[in-house]
PDB file of C-alpha atoms in Angstrom:
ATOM      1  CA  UNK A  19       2.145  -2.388   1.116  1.00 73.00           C
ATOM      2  CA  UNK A  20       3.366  -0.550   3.939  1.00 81.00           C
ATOM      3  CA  UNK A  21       7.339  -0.220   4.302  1.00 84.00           C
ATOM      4  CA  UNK A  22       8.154   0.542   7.547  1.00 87.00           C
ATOM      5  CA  UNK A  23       6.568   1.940  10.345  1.00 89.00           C
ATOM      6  CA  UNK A  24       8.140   4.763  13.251  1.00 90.00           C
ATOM      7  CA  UNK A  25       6.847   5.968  15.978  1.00 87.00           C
ATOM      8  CA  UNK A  26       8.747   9.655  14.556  1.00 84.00           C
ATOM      9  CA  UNK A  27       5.168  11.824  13.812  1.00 86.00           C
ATOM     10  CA  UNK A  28       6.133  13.283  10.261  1.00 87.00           C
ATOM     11  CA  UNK A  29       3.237  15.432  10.568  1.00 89.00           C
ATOM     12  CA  UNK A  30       3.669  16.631  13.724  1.00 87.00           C
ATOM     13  CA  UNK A  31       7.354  17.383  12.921  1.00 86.00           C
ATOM     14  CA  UNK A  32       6.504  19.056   9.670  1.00 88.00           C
ATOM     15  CA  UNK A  33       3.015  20.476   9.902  1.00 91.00           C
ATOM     16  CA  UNK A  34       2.614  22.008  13.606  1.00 91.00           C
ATOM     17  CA  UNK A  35       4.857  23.912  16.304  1.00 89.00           C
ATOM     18  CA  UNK A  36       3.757  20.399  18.866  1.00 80.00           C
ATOM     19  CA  UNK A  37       5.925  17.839  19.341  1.00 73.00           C
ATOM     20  CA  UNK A  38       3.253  14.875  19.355  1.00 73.00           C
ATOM     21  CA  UNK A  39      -0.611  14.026  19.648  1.00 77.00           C
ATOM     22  CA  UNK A  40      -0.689  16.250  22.835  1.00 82.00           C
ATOM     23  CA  UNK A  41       0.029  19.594  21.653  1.00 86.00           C
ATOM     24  CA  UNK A  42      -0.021  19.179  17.711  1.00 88.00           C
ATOM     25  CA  UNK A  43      -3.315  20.250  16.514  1.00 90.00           C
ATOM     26  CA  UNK A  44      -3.724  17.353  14.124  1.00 90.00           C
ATOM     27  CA  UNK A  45      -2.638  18.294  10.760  1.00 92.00           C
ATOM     28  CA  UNK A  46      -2.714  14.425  10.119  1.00 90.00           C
ATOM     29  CA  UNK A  47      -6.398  15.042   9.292  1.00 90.00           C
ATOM     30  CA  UNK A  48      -6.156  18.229   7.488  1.00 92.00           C
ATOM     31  CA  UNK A  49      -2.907  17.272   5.254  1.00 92.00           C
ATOM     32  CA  UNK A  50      -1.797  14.644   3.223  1.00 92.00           C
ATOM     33  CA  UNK A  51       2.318  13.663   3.267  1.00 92.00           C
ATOM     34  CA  UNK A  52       4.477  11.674   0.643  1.00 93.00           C
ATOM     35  CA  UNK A  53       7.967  11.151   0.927  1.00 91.00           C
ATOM     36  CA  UNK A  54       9.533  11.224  -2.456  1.00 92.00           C
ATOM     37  CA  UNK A  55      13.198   9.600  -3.006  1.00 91.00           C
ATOM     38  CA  UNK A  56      16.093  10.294  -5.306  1.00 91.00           C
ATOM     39  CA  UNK A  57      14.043   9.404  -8.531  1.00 91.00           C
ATOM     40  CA  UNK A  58      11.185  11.123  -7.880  1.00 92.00           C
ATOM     41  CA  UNK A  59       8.753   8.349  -6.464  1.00 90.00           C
ATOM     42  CA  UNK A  60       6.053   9.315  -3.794  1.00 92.00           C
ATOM     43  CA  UNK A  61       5.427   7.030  -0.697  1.00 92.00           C
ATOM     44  CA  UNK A  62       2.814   7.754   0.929  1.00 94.00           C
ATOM     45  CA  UNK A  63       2.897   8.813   5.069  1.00 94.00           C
ATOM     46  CA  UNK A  64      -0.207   7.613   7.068  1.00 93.00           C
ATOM     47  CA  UNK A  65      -0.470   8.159  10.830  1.00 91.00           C
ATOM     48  CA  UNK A  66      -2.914   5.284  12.841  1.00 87.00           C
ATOM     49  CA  UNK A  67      -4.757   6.496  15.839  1.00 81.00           C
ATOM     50  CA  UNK A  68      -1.858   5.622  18.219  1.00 80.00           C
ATOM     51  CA  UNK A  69      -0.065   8.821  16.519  1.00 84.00           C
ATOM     52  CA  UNK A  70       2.382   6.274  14.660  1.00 88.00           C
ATOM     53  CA  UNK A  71       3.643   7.016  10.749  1.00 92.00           C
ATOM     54  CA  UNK A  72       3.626   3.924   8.491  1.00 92.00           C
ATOM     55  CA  UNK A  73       5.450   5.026   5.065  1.00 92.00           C
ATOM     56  CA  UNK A  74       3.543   2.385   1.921  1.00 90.00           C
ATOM     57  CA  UNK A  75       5.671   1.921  -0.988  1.00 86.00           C
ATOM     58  CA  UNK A  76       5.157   4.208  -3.701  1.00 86.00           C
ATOM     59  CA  UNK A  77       3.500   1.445  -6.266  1.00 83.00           C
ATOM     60  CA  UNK A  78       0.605  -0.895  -4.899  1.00 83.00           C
ATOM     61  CA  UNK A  79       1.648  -4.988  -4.996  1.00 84.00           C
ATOM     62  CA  UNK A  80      -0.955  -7.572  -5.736  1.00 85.00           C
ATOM     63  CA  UNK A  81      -0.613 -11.566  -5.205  1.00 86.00           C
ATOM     64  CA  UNK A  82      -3.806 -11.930  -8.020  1.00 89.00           C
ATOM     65  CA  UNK A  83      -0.878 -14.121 -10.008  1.00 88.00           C
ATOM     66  CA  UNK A  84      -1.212 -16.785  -6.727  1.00 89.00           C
ATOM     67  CA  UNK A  85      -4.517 -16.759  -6.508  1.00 92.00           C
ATOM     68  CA  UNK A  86      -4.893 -19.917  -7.987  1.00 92.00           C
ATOM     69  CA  UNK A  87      -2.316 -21.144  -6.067  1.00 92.00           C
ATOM     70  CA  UNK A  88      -3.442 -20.171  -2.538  1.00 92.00           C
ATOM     71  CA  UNK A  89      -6.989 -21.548  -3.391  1.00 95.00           C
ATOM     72  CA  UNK A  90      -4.794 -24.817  -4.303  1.00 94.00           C
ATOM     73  CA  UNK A  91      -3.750 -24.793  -0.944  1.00 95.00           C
ATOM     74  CA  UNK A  92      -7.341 -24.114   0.798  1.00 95.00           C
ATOM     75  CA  UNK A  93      -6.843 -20.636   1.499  1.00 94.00           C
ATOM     76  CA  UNK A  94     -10.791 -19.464   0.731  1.00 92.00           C
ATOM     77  CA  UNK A  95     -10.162 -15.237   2.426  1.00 94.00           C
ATOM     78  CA  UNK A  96      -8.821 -13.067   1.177  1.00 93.00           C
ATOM     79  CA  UNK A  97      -8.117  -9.499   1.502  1.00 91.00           C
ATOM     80  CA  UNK A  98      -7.319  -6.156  -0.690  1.00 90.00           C
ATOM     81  CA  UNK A  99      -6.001  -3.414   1.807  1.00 89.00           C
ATOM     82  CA  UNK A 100      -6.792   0.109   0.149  1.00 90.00           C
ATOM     83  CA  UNK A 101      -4.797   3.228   1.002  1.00 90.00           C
ATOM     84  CA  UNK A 102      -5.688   6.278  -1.393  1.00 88.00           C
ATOM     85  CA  UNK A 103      -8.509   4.990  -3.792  1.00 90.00           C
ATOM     86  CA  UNK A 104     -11.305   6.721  -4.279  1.00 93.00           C
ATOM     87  CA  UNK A 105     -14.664   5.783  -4.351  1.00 93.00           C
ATOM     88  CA  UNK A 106     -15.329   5.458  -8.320  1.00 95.00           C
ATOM     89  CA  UNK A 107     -11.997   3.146  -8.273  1.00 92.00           C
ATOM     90  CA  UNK A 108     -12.759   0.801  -5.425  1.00 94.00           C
ATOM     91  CA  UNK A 109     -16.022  -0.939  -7.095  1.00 94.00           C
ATOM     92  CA  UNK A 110     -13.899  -2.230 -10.360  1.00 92.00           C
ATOM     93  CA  UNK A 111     -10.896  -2.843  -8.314  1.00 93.00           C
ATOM     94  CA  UNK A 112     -12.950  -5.084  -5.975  1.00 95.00           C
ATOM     95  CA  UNK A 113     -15.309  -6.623  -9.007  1.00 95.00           C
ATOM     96  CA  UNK A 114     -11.465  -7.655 -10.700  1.00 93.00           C
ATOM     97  CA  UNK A 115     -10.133  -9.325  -7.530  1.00 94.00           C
ATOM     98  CA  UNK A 116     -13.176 -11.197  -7.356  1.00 96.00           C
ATOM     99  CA  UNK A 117     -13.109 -12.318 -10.645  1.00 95.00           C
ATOM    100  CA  UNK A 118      -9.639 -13.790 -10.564  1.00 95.00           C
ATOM    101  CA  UNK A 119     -10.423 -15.418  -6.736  1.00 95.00           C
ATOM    102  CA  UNK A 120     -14.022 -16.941  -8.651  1.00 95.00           C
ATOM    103  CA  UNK A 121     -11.671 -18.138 -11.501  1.00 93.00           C
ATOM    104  CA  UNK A 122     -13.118 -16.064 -13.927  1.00 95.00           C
ATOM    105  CA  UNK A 123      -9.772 -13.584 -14.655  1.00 93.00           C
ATOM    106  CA  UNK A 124      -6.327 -14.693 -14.860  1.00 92.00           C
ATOM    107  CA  UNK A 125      -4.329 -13.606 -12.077  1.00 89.00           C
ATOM    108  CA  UNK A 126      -0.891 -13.160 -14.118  1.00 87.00           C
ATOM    109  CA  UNK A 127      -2.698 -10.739 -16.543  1.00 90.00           C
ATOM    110  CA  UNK A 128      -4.785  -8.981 -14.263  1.00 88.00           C
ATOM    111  CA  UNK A 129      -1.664  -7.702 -12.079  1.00 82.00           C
ATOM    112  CA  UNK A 130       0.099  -6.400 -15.132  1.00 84.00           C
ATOM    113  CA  UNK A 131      -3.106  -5.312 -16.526  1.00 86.00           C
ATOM    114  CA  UNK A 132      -2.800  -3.368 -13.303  1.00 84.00           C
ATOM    115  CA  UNK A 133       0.512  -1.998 -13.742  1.00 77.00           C
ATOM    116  CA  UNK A 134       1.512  -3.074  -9.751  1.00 76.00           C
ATOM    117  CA  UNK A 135       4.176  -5.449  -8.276  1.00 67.00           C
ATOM    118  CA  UNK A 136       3.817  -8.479  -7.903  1.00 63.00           C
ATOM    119  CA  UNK A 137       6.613  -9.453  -5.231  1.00 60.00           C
ATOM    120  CA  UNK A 138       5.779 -11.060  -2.703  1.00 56.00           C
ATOM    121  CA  UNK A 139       7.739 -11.353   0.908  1.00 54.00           C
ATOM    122  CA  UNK A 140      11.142 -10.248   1.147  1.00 50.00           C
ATOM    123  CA  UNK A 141      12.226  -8.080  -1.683  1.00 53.00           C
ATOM    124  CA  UNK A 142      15.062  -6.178  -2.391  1.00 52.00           C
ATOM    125  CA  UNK A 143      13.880  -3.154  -1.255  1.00 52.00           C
ATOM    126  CA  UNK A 144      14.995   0.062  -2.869  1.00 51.00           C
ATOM    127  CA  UNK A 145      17.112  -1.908  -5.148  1.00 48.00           C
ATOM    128  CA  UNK A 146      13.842  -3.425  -7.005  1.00 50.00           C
ATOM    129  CA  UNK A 147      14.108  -1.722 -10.652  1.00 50.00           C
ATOM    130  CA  UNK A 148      11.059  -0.747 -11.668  1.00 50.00           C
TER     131      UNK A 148
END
């Protein structure tokens, strides 16, 4: 779930003698940057084509425990946003959504089966205890 966003280029910054898209060379597409806090967590840094950095919170959040809920309500899309996953985890992670949305899975057990958060909206930020 993505933090915050800056217009600030970490990778330019960091990774290059430029200053922004015009003169840095790109390491965006060579490197890969986490910040890590106090405790040791890594969020990863992603740039988007306008040169932007958008910082994701170091653990991934799912709403699977609404599911049921939301179809309640007559939402009928839905979408899982993706950030580092690699190819041999997106099939299963995709096949498990779909299974709770199809009322096959319980939502509840398949986020802590997941080990990710489940809060939704406005949290409490870096004073969540994980």
């Amino acid at each position: 779930m993505p933090m915050f966003h800056m217009e600030h280029c970490v990778f330019a910054a960091f990774l290059s003698t430029g200053k922004d898209f015009r003169d840095c060379g790109r390491p965006c597409e060579a490197h890969k940057v986490e910040l890590r806090d106090r405790v040791g967590a890594n969020f990863p840094v992603l740039p988007d084509t306008g040169c932007r950095n958008t910082v994701f919170n170091s653990v991934a959040q799912s709403a699977a425990e609404y599911v049921g809920r939301m179809l309640e309500l007559g939402l009928r899309t839905f979408r899982v946003d993706l950030l580092r996953e690699t190819p041999a985890q997106v099939g299963p992670l995709l096949d498990r959504y779909a299974r709770v949305v199809g009322g096959r899975d319980d939502g509840r057990a398949t986020w802590r089966e997941l080990r990710v958060l489940n809060q939704l909206g406005v949290t409490r930020g870096t004073l969540q205890i994980l």
